[in-house]
C-alpha angles and dihedrals in degrees: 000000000000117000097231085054092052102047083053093045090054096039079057103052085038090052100048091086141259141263121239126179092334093317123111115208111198118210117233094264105043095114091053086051109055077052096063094040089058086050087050101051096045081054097047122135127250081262093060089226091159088055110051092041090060091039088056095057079052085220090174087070098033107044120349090061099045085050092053092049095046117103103216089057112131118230092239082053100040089048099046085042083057101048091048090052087048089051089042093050112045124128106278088229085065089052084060103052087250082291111132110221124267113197124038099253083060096055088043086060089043101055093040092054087049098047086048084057094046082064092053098069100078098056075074097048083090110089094205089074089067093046084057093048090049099053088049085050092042091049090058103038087044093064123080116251091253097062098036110108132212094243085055093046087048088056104050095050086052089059094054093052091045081055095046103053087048100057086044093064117112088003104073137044130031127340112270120217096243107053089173089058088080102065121205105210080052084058092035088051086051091049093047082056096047093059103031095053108066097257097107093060085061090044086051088047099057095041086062093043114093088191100058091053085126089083096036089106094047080052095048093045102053091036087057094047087051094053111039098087090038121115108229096192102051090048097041083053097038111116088002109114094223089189084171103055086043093048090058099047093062085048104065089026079064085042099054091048085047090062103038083056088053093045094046091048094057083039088061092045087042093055098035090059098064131024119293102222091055098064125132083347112150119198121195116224123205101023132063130263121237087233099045091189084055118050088164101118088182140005104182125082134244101214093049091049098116095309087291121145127262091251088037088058093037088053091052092059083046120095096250119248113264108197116204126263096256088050097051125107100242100216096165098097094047116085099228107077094064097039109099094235128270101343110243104232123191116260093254093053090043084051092046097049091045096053084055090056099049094049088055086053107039099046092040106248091123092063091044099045084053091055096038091060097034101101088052094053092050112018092075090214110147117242132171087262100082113203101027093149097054092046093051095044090048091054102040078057103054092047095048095050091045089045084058097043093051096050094233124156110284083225085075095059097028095129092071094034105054127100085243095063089044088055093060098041088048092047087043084057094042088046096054098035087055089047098045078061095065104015097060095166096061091045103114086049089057091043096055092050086052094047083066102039082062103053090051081055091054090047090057106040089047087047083056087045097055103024116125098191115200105177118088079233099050089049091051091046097054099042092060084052097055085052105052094046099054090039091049109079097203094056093032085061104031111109091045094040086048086049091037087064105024114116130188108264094049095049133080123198094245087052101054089039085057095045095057086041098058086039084057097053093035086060089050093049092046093043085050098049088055094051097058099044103249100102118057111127141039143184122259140168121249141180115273104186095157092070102102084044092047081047091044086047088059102044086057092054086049095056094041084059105050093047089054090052102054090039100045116139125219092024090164086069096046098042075056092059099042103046101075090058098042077046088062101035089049086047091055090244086113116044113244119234098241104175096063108106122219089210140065116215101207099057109106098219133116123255107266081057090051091046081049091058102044087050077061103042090058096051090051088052097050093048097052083052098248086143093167086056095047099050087045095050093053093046096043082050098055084059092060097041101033095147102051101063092229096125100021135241136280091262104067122116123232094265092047085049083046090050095050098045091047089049079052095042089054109042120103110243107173095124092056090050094055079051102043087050091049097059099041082055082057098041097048112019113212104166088091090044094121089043095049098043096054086054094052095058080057099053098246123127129204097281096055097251126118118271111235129246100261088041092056092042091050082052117028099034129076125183105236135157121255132167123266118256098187092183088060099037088053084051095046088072088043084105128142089237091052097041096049095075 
């Protein structure tokens, strides 16, 4: 950075004010300074020295926080203070366009803007900053639509983003090389503010309110950010007096003594039998000792080696096993392996954050705020909210493991536990696995969407594992769940199809823990099924190979059928029998067939042959007494051929429609049969039909070259029912693809 730049950029953080005794004074031109802060930074250089130098002075803490909270803070002043923090305090990986570095002057810039950030945290431990965010909210909700104005607007959805880049501090992005730089009780501090402040009764609010949806995505994604690190379980449990899971706990804690009682006393009968300083001792026999007074190898046992097993103790003498690089797990880019774990929050703020749960749930703004944000999370299109995906799978996660937890109706959370909702996660996670095949340089984005996808499938299948439903809808709801999941084969084999073709630089470790996890519970909801009867056949897809025989059948009824029409005997008698019936259908007494064509596309003839075959069509139909069809192919052909009178007009009468169907019924065709014949044999070419179909099942065309996948599927595989085996469906996963991981 140039020296002149920097001096100005230092006389202006050193001319804003200063904050005494919990007082800010601002200097005369403050205003003008932030100003010119905010100039400085939209003209920074690649190396961001405008903004670690103000980053270094720390000036959100010092000074632009202090401004915002101040009550005699003009709004010019508060607003241009706000735009410079969000500017201050966005995700590194923002700063950097969402490029990792490259070079290691690059990553040395990186972790010294993020630990920068890390610093910043603590300028919004201070409660009285989100009051003040929620007066400047409520001063602009509280107004009609008529009177809000677009600088209000503006600075309300400032204030969300604000929101937003602070919760994602520590929490998104790349793993810092100081994890213990982002403190927890600092997060959990800021959380404690957010929702002691006011502001989360706004958040609830707007999650309820169909007309704000402008700002649903800025709600999902703080709430998600909020949430990530949180543990469900323990704030769906906190102030509840779960006297049964207590209750079990002592139970197999008095259990597990039980059995170590057990374990020391056979230890003790074991060692008193034989001498003690011979146990676990091992003497080599046929070369010499080292020690050639001392033939002992070893003197300690393996069984008495920190309770440890025999193969745990033998792996530990072992070199351990290095994979190669193209074989590691690359955790770097995921943001679980820096956070320090599920943050511990105090009981008040569990409370707290439990009772606003339970409001989005029980007044229905969880399920609206799902919907609302759905298109963004799937659809893929780009917005200027980057990471939309993760933050509504995160929090679809989060909702759906405290509503479980908390043993709610699953018609409270049914946008996210609906079949409709598991086809699209499970068509999300098809989509990006296929992707992360072609697009390899995008492949740790892909992995990491489907590392959430993932957990929000866990989530549902072990929400279908615990469930206890009551209602007789719930009941109802669950139970058609059940039941397309386990008929559908792609969801039936999701979880082992997704870790059969997984390979190492497109997985994460959350993602493959969460993967054997819902296969376990998936197991457990399947073997249950069975055992209560509800569950006894699927759906599978099996080889067809007689389709080309079942077609060429046809084609030869077809053919039969047409030869005993034309040369039908004692026709008088028949065209007797039939015209009472052709009466009624022309009348409109008898419904036509109308969807029947007189033509047949693929036939490769001009238009006055395909006129001749329709005319034929029409008399075989009328001969093998498919009187319907009949009626809807002439009337479909006058449509064709309205100018030739063939078939007559639209203004006939039902005796002129008889004359010309019996003139049909009686002339003799037999030449256009031999034709018609003829031209089916070039259009479909069935004189090979043995040979063809034997290559088929090989998966050879005509030309000799394979059939693609979609193409022998299409062909060779039927849906059909078939009961359930559970034992071989549990060994079909038993791959080495599968297993290896």
């Amino acid at each position: 950075m140039d020296q002149q730049i920097e001096k100005e950029v230092q006389s202006l953080i050193n001319t804003l004010g200063f904050l005494e005794n919990g007082v800010y004074y601002q200097e005369p031109d403050c205003f003008q300074n932030v100003r010119d802060l905010i100039r400085h930074l939209r003209r920074d250089d690649r190396y961001f020295s405008v903004r670690r130098l103000c980053n270094s002075h720390n000036i959100v803490k010092s000074d632009l926080v202090p401004i915002m909270k101040s009550e005699s803070t003009s709004d010019e002043l508060f607003d241009a203070s706000l735009r410079l923090s969000v500017n201050l305090c966005q995700p590194t990986l923002t700063v950097f366009e969402n490029k990792i570095p490259y070079d290691a002057s690059e990553w040395k810039i990186y972790y010294e803007i993020e630990n920068y950030l890390n610093r910043t945290l603590v300028a919004f431990t201070d409660p009285d900053i989100f009051v003040q965010f929620a007066r400047k909210m409520n001063k602009y909700f509280d107004k009609d639509w008529e009177e809000r104005q677009e600088k209000e607007r503006l600075l309300v959805e400032r204030i969300l983003v604000l929101l937003r880049c602070v919760f994602s501090i520590g929490v998104e992005g790349i793993a810092t090389s100081d994890p213990s730089s982002s403190d927890n009780s600092i997060k959990s501090r800021i959380i404690a503010g957010f929702f002691t402040s006011g502001i989360e009764k706004i958040f609830s609010k707007l999650a309820g309110d169909s007309l704000e949806n402008e700002f649903s995505p800025y709600i999902l994604a703080i709430l998600a950010l909020i949430f990530k690190n949180l543990d469900p379980k323990a704030i769906a449990y906190e102030g509840e007096a779960d006297l049964q899971q207590k209750s079990k706990e002592e139970f197999e804690k008095e259990q597990s003594n039980a059995i170590q009682a057990i374990k020391l006393e056979e230890e003790k009968q074991r060692k008193a039998n034989r001498r003690s300083f011979l146990s676990g001792s091992v003497v080599v026999k046929g070369m010499n000792a080292l020690n050639t007074k001392r033939d002992f190898v070893m003197t300690s046992s393996l069984l008495t080696q920190n309770n440890l097993p025999p193969i745990a103790v033998l792996s530990r003498r072992k070199k351990p096993y290095v994979p190669p690089k193209n074989r590691r797990i690359d955790d770097s880019y995921t943001s679980e392996n820096f956070t320090q774990g599920l943050q511990e929050l105090s009981p008040s703020l569990m409370i707290s954050i439990q009772k606003f749960c339970l409001n989005l749930l029980l007044e229905g703004k969880y399920n609206r705020l799902i919907r609302a944000n759905r298109d963004l999370a799937f659809s893929g299109r780009k917005t200027s909210l980057k990471a939309t995906d993760f933050h509504y799978f995160t929090f679809a996660t989060f909702m759906l493991a405290f509503s479980r937890f908390s043993r709610i109706s699953c018609q409270l959370f049914n946008s996210t536990f609906s079949i409709e909702f598991f086809h699209q996660i499970t068509s999300f996670l098809t989509e990006s696995f296929e992707i992360m095949k072609t697009d390899r340089d995008n492949i740790r984005k892909y992995a990491l969407s489907s590392q959430y996808a993932v957990s929000v499938y866990r989530e549902i299948v072990a929400m279908l594992s615990s469930y206890n439903p009551i209602l007789p809808e719930e009941k109802e709801l669950c139970s058609n769940f059940c039941q397309q999941l386990f008929q559908i084969e792609e969801y039936r084999e999701l979880a082992a199809g997704i870790l059969g073709h997984l390979s190492p630089g497109g997985a994460t470790r959350k993602m493959l823990e969460d993967l054997i996890i819902a296969n376990h519970y998936f197991l457990h909801l399947l073997e249950k099924n069975i055992r209560e009867g509800t569950l006894i056949r699927i759906q599978k897809r099996k080889r067809q190979r007689k389709q080309r025989k079942e077609l060429k059948k046809k084609d030869k009824d077809e053919k039969k059928s047409i030869e005993k029409a034309v040369k039908m005997k004692g026709i008088a008698n028949m065209w007797m029998e039939i015209a009472e019936e052709l009466s009624d259908t022309l009348i409109g007494e008898i419904n036509p067939n109308l969807d029947v064509s007189p033509i047949n596309m693929l036939l490769k003839v001009d238009d006055e042959q395909f006129k001749e075959f329709a005319l034929l069509q029409i008399q075989v139909a009328l001969r093998t007494g498919r009187i319907q069809d009949a009626v809807g192919m002439f009337r479909n052909s006058r449509i064709l051929w309205p100018e030739t009178g063939t078939f007559g007009n639209d203004f006939d009468s039902i005796e002129e429609e008889m004359l010309l169907l019996h003139l049909i019924f009686h002339e003799d065709m037999q030449g256009k049969a031999e034709i018609y014949e003829e031209e089916i044999k070039k259009a479909y070419g069935r004189e090979d039909e043995e040979e063809n179909l034997l290559e088929e099942e090989k998966g050879i065309n005509k030309f000799g070259m394979s059939l693609s996948d979609e193409e022998s599927e299409e062909t060779r595989k039927v849906l059909e029912e078939t009961e359930l085996d559970f034992p071989q469906f549990v060994l079909s996963m038993a791959k080495p693809t599968v297993i290896n991981w």
